[in-house]
Short mmCIF file of C-alpha atoms and ligand atoms in Angstrom, two decimals:
data_model
loop_
_atom_site.label_atom_id
_atom_site.label_comp_id
_atom_site.label_asym_id
_atom_site.label_seq_id
_atom_site.Cartn_x
_atom_site.Cartn_y
_atom_site.Cartn_z
CA MET A 1 18.65 -50.49 -39.71
CA ILE A 2 21.63 -53.18 -38.83
CA LEU A 3 19.40 -55.96 -37.68
CA LYS A 4 16.05 -55.74 -39.54
CA ASP A 5 14.01 -58.68 -39.16
CA LYS A 6 16.47 -60.31 -37.11
CA VAL A 7 14.83 -62.28 -34.36
CA CYS A 8 16.66 -61.55 -31.21
CA VAL A 9 16.36 -63.06 -27.75
CA VAL A 10 17.14 -60.75 -25.00
CA THR A 11 17.28 -61.79 -21.17
CA GLY A 12 16.76 -59.58 -18.33
CA ALA A 13 14.91 -57.08 -20.68
CA ALA A 14 12.48 -55.37 -17.93
CA GLN A 15 15.21 -52.71 -16.69
CA GLY A 16 18.74 -51.36 -17.09
CA ILE A 17 20.89 -52.81 -19.69
CA GLY A 18 18.75 -55.02 -20.83
CA ASN A 19 15.91 -53.04 -21.49
CA ALA A 20 18.15 -50.51 -23.49
CA ILE A 21 19.80 -53.44 -25.42
CA ALA A 22 15.70 -54.77 -26.39
CA ARG A 23 15.20 -50.87 -27.24
CA ASN A 24 18.19 -50.53 -29.34
CA MET A 25 17.50 -53.83 -31.35
CA LEU A 26 13.89 -52.89 -31.87
CA GLU A 27 15.31 -49.60 -33.17
CA GLU A 28 17.65 -51.51 -35.51
CA GLY A 29 14.55 -53.32 -37.13
CA ALA A 30 14.64 -56.53 -35.09
CA VAL A 31 11.89 -58.83 -33.81
CA VAL A 32 12.58 -59.10 -30.02
CA TYR A 33 11.58 -61.32 -27.35
CA GLY A 34 12.53 -60.13 -23.97
CA CYS A 35 13.03 -62.43 -21.27
CA ASP A 36 12.73 -61.41 -17.40
CA LEU A 37 11.06 -62.35 -13.97
CA GLY A 38 7.83 -60.62 -13.12
CA GLU A 39 4.79 -60.85 -14.85
CA GLY A 40 3.95 -57.51 -16.45
CA SER A 41 7.51 -56.00 -15.96
CA MET A 42 7.83 -55.73 -19.81
CA GLU A 43 4.21 -54.83 -20.68
CA THR A 44 5.51 -50.92 -21.38
CA LEU A 45 7.68 -52.28 -24.18
CA VAL A 46 4.81 -54.55 -25.50
CA SER A 47 2.44 -51.70 -25.47
CA GLU A 48 5.14 -49.52 -27.36
CA ASN A 49 6.29 -51.84 -30.30
CA GLY A 50 4.22 -54.71 -32.04
CA ARG A 51 7.81 -56.23 -32.72
CA PHE A 52 8.63 -56.92 -29.04
CA HIS A 53 7.38 -60.24 -27.13
CA ALA A 54 7.66 -60.44 -23.48
CA LEU A 55 8.55 -64.40 -22.14
CA TYR A 56 8.23 -64.32 -18.42
CA PHE A 57 10.51 -66.98 -16.87
CA ASP A 58 13.51 -67.29 -14.73
CA VAL A 59 16.35 -68.07 -16.84
CA THR A 60 18.07 -70.35 -14.03
CA ASP A 61 14.89 -72.77 -14.74
CA ALA A 62 15.98 -75.21 -17.66
CA GLN A 63 12.61 -76.44 -18.31
CA ALA A 64 10.88 -73.04 -18.79
CA ALA A 65 14.01 -71.46 -20.50
CA LYS A 66 13.58 -74.55 -23.26
CA ALA A 67 9.52 -74.07 -23.36
CA ALA A 68 10.24 -70.39 -24.14
CA MET A 69 12.85 -71.10 -26.65
CA MET A 70 10.65 -73.49 -28.37
CA GLN A 71 7.90 -70.89 -28.35
CA VAL A 72 10.40 -68.64 -30.28
CA LYS A 73 11.12 -70.85 -32.77
CA LYS A 74 7.66 -72.10 -33.21
CA GLU A 75 6.39 -67.92 -33.95
CA GLN A 76 9.17 -67.01 -35.35
CA GLY A 77 11.10 -70.15 -37.22
CA ARG A 78 14.35 -69.19 -36.24
CA ILE A 79 16.69 -67.45 -33.96
CA ASP A 80 19.28 -65.01 -34.92
CA VAL A 81 20.58 -63.29 -31.87
CA LEU A 82 20.80 -64.21 -28.12
CA VAL A 83 21.61 -61.54 -25.66
CA ASN A 84 22.67 -63.17 -22.22
CA ASN A 85 22.44 -60.01 -20.02
CA ALA A 86 19.99 -61.38 -17.07
CA GLY A 87 22.76 -60.88 -13.85
CA VAL A 88 22.72 -60.65 -10.37
CA VAL A 89 25.50 -58.95 -8.22
CA PHE A 90 25.67 -58.77 -4.54
CA ASN A 91 28.74 -55.99 -3.90
CA LYS A 92 30.20 -57.71 -0.68
CA LYS A 93 33.79 -57.99 0.33
CA ILE A 94 35.40 -61.69 0.87
CA GLY A 95 34.82 -61.73 4.42
CA MET A 96 31.19 -60.67 3.92
CA ILE A 97 29.38 -62.58 1.27
CA VAL A 98 27.42 -65.78 2.01
CA ARG A 99 27.23 -68.99 0.16
CA GLU A 100 23.75 -68.44 -0.83
CA GLU A 101 24.50 -64.88 -2.47
CA THR A 102 27.37 -66.76 -4.22
CA GLU A 103 25.35 -69.66 -5.48
CA LEU A 104 22.70 -67.55 -6.90
CA MET A 105 25.26 -65.41 -8.91
CA PHE A 106 26.99 -68.44 -10.09
CA ARG A 107 23.49 -69.84 -11.08
CA VAL A 108 22.17 -66.55 -13.15
CA ASN A 109 25.16 -65.20 -14.41
CA VAL A 110 26.93 -68.39 -15.36
CA ILE A 111 25.10 -71.81 -15.41
CA ALA A 112 21.95 -70.04 -17.04
CA VAL A 113 24.43 -68.36 -19.89
CA ILE A 114 25.79 -72.06 -20.32
CA GLU A 115 22.17 -73.72 -20.58
CA MET A 116 20.85 -71.02 -22.97
CA THR A 117 23.47 -71.10 -25.20
CA GLN A 118 23.23 -74.97 -25.47
CA LEU A 119 19.39 -74.15 -26.16
CA VAL A 120 19.65 -71.39 -28.80
CA SER A 121 22.77 -72.41 -30.43
CA ARG A 122 21.28 -75.83 -31.24
CA ILE A 123 18.45 -73.93 -32.98
CA MET A 124 20.79 -71.25 -34.43
CA ALA A 125 22.75 -73.95 -36.26
CA ARG A 126 20.07 -75.85 -37.92
CA MET A 127 19.27 -72.41 -39.43
CA GLY A 128 22.77 -72.21 -40.85
CA GLY A 129 24.06 -69.52 -37.84
CA GLY A 130 23.40 -66.47 -35.67
CA ALA A 131 25.23 -64.50 -32.87
CA ILE A 132 25.71 -64.60 -29.32
CA VAL A 133 26.36 -61.58 -27.04
CA ASN A 134 27.28 -62.28 -23.02
CA ILE A 135 27.29 -59.31 -20.77
CA ALA A 136 30.75 -59.77 -18.88
CA SER A 137 32.12 -56.85 -16.80
CA VAL A 138 35.10 -54.96 -16.34
CA THR A 139 35.63 -56.28 -12.93
CA ALA A 140 36.26 -59.40 -14.28
CA VAL A 141 39.05 -57.76 -16.73
CA LEU A 142 40.38 -55.42 -14.16
CA GLY A 143 39.30 -56.55 -10.83
CA SER A 144 37.15 -54.90 -8.33
CA ALA A 145 37.61 -54.73 -4.43
CA GLY A 146 34.24 -55.68 -2.82
CA GLN A 147 33.21 -57.51 -5.88
CA ALA A 148 35.29 -60.74 -5.91
CA ALA A 149 32.66 -63.23 -6.14
CA TYR A 150 30.73 -61.51 -8.80
CA SER A 151 33.99 -60.80 -10.61
CA ALA A 152 34.76 -64.24 -10.76
CA THR A 153 31.16 -65.01 -12.58
CA LYS A 154 31.91 -62.82 -14.98
CA GLY A 155 35.47 -64.27 -15.34
CA ALA A 156 33.64 -67.40 -16.09
CA VAL A 157 31.68 -65.76 -18.82
CA ILE A 158 34.65 -64.30 -20.44
CA ALA A 159 36.37 -67.97 -20.59
CA PHE A 160 32.81 -69.74 -21.62
CA THR A 161 32.55 -67.11 -24.61
CA LYS A 162 36.17 -67.56 -26.01
CA SER A 163 35.66 -71.40 -26.05
CA ALA A 164 32.23 -71.51 -26.91
CA ALA A 165 33.20 -68.94 -30.08
CA LYS A 166 35.75 -71.70 -31.14
CA GLU A 167 33.35 -74.55 -30.59
CA LEU A 168 30.33 -73.12 -32.65
CA ALA A 169 32.15 -71.68 -35.31
CA PRO A 170 31.89 -74.50 -37.77
CA GLN A 171 27.93 -74.16 -37.40
CA GLY A 172 28.08 -70.38 -38.19
CA VAL A 173 27.65 -69.22 -34.52
CA ARG A 174 29.65 -66.22 -33.68
CA VAL A 175 30.01 -65.62 -29.71
CA ASN A 176 31.37 -62.47 -28.37
CA ALA A 177 31.34 -60.51 -24.83
CA VAL A 178 30.63 -56.92 -23.80
CA ALA A 179 32.48 -56.01 -20.68
CA PRO A 180 30.75 -52.60 -19.38
CA GLY A 181 32.21 -50.38 -17.09
CA ILE A 182 30.11 -48.38 -14.50
CA ILE A 183 26.99 -47.91 -15.99
CA HIS A 184 24.29 -45.72 -14.96
CA THR A 185 21.29 -47.55 -14.68
CA GLU A 186 18.47 -47.73 -12.49
CA ARG A 187 20.11 -49.82 -9.82
CA PHE A 188 22.94 -47.49 -9.85
CA GLU A 189 22.53 -45.21 -6.80
CA GLU A 190 21.46 -48.50 -5.08
CA LEU A 191 24.62 -50.02 -5.49
CA TYR A 192 27.30 -47.48 -5.64
CA GLU A 193 25.86 -44.40 -3.45
CA ALA A 194 24.32 -46.57 -0.89
CA SER A 195 27.61 -48.55 -0.46
CA GLY A 196 29.04 -45.12 0.94
CA ASP A 197 31.50 -45.36 -2.46
CA LYS A 198 32.61 -41.92 -3.92
CA ILE A 199 31.25 -41.96 -7.21
CA ASP A 200 33.60 -38.88 -7.99
CA THR A 201 36.67 -40.99 -6.99
CA ARG A 202 35.34 -43.81 -9.56
CA ILE A 203 34.62 -41.04 -12.55
CA GLY A 204 38.05 -39.75 -11.91
CA ARG A 205 39.43 -43.23 -13.22
CA ILE A 206 37.56 -43.72 -16.08
CA ALA A 207 39.74 -41.68 -18.94
CA LEU A 208 36.72 -40.57 -20.60
CA GLY A 209 35.34 -38.61 -17.82
CA ARG A 210 31.78 -39.82 -17.37
CA LEU A 211 29.68 -42.99 -16.55
CA GLY A 212 28.46 -45.20 -19.07
CA THR A 213 24.83 -45.19 -20.45
CA PRO A 214 22.78 -48.32 -21.00
CA ASP A 215 22.65 -47.00 -24.61
CA ASP A 216 26.68 -47.05 -24.99
CA VAL A 217 26.44 -50.62 -24.09
CA ALA A 218 23.41 -51.48 -26.26
CA ARG A 219 24.74 -50.11 -29.33
CA ALA A 220 27.76 -52.37 -29.13
CA CYS A 221 25.52 -55.17 -28.57
CA SER A 222 23.70 -54.55 -31.62
CA PHE A 223 26.74 -54.20 -33.80
CA LEU A 224 28.05 -57.40 -32.14
CA ALA A 225 24.87 -59.11 -33.13
CA SER A 226 24.76 -57.68 -36.93
CA ASP A 227 26.09 -58.89 -40.08
CA ASN A 228 28.33 -55.82 -39.68
CA ALA A 229 30.64 -58.19 -37.32
CA SER A 230 30.25 -61.08 -39.50
CA TYR A 231 33.84 -62.00 -39.13
CA ILE A 232 34.16 -61.04 -35.38
CA SER A 233 33.78 -63.78 -32.67
CA GLY A 234 35.53 -64.88 -29.28
CA GLN A 235 36.40 -61.31 -28.43
CA ILE A 236 35.65 -59.11 -25.36
CA LEU A 237 34.63 -55.78 -26.19
CA GLY A 238 35.19 -53.18 -23.22
CA VAL A 239 32.39 -50.67 -23.02
CA ASP A 240 34.24 -48.67 -20.13
CA GLY A 241 35.20 -45.24 -21.12
CA CYS A 242 38.49 -46.53 -20.88
CA ALA A 243 38.51 -47.40 -17.18
CA SER A 244 40.71 -48.38 -14.51
CA ILE A 245 38.31 -48.99 -11.66
N1 LIG B 301 25.17 -51.80 -14.27
C1 LIG B 301 26.27 -51.84 -14.40
O1 LIG B 301 26.90 -50.82 -14.19
C2 LIG B 301 26.91 -53.09 -15.04
C3 LIG B 301 28.40 -53.19 -15.27
C4 LIG B 301 29.03 -54.25 -16.10
C5 LIG B 301 28.08 -55.31 -15.92
N2 LIG B 301 26.64 -55.61 -15.88
C6 LIG B 301 26.15 -56.47 -16.36
O2 LIG B 301 24.97 -56.04 -17.16
C7 LIG B 301 23.86 -57.13 -16.89
C8 LIG B 301 22.71 -56.05 -16.66
O3 LIG B 301 22.75 -55.27 -15.48
P1 LIG B 301 21.96 -54.31 -14.77
O4 LIG B 301 22.49 -53.08 -14.03
O5 LIG B 301 20.87 -53.75 -15.95
O6 LIG B 301 21.33 -55.01 -13.80
P2 LIG B 301 19.41 -54.89 -13.06
O7 LIG B 301 19.38 -55.44 -12.24
O8 LIG B 301 18.67 -53.48 -13.54
O9 LIG B 301 18.88 -55.77 -14.65
C9 LIG B 301 18.91 -56.71 -14.53
C10 LIG B 301 17.68 -57.71 -15.07
O10 LIG B 301 17.92 -59.27 -15.18
C11 LIG B 301 16.54 -59.77 -14.68
N3 LIG B 301 16.98 -61.31 -13.54
C12 LIG B 301 17.84 -61.10 -13.07
N4 LIG B 301 17.60 -62.63 -12.46
C13 LIG B 301 16.77 -63.34 -13.29
C14 LIG B 301 16.41 -64.50 -13.34
N5 LIG B 301 16.86 -65.54 -13.00
N6 LIG B 301 15.66 -64.96 -14.71
C15 LIG B 301 15.14 -63.77 -15.58
N7 LIG B 301 15.57 -62.33 -15.39
C16 LIG B 301 16.41 -62.27 -14.45
C17 LIG B 301 16.30 -58.92 -13.55
O11 LIG B 301 14.99 -59.02 -13.11
C18 LIG B 301 16.33 -57.36 -14.28
O12 LIG B 301 15.26 -57.10 -14.92
C19 LIG B 301 23.98 -57.96 -16.03
O13 LIG B 301 24.71 -59.15 -16.25
C20 LIG B 301 25.27 -57.33 -15.04
O14 LIG B 301 25.95 -57.89 -14.24
C21 LIG B 301 26.29 -54.43 -15.33
#
């Protein structure tokens, strides 16, 4: 129970990696506030676990985000952990991507990460500290043809993570990122198989010989969020099976 009684906020918790992070944090003893779009999309978790609370808002809506974080502070008195997981991806070549898609990726993947960090780090600083985990991507570290604009957003997440870690360290707030490789989520078939990409070729470039699971990423997030990682900040932890994509 490495997160026993910690108050954790996980964005994009309705499905995929965020859902696994929320579930893993619950298993590790945390009180978890999941954030997502779409009223009702987290009700299964609400009914399964009394320590899970659902907050429905768009992370790019600064007013709504502020109101939601104030609600957590009011109900729990503090926030110990923030996982900036909500993200959007358009797998498109440089010649095909349109501005609306690029802008949406930057709004959700970068600007919302910065603004959620601003909001929550203030609360954490007043309570004596906390831990923030941002979800980056292996694409930002290694590059990925067909994902240039998306990779740029995740590169920004990595740069932000390193600088925020330095800036917030005096207030006791640690900031790290996890950089997942190819993770077998619900959306996986849609993104890779529908693109005509040969998944066997991709698995062939993963030294550990398999795709990642949402749980692989979730366990890394819980570790970085926990006091076991109390001397770790500003790091980018690859969870990619030793990939070269
Ligand atoms: N799946 C992978 O292989 C992979 C690899 C590397 C990094 N990532 C990153 O991991 C994170 C999760 O990816 P996933 O594959 O689980 O994605 P997903 O699309 O399955 O889930 C993302 C969740 O975020 C929510 N979301 C999107 N925009 C939002 C907004 N504006 N406000 C609130 N919630 C919003 C969605 O509703 C969804 O529930 C993303 O940041 C993604 O870039 C994924």
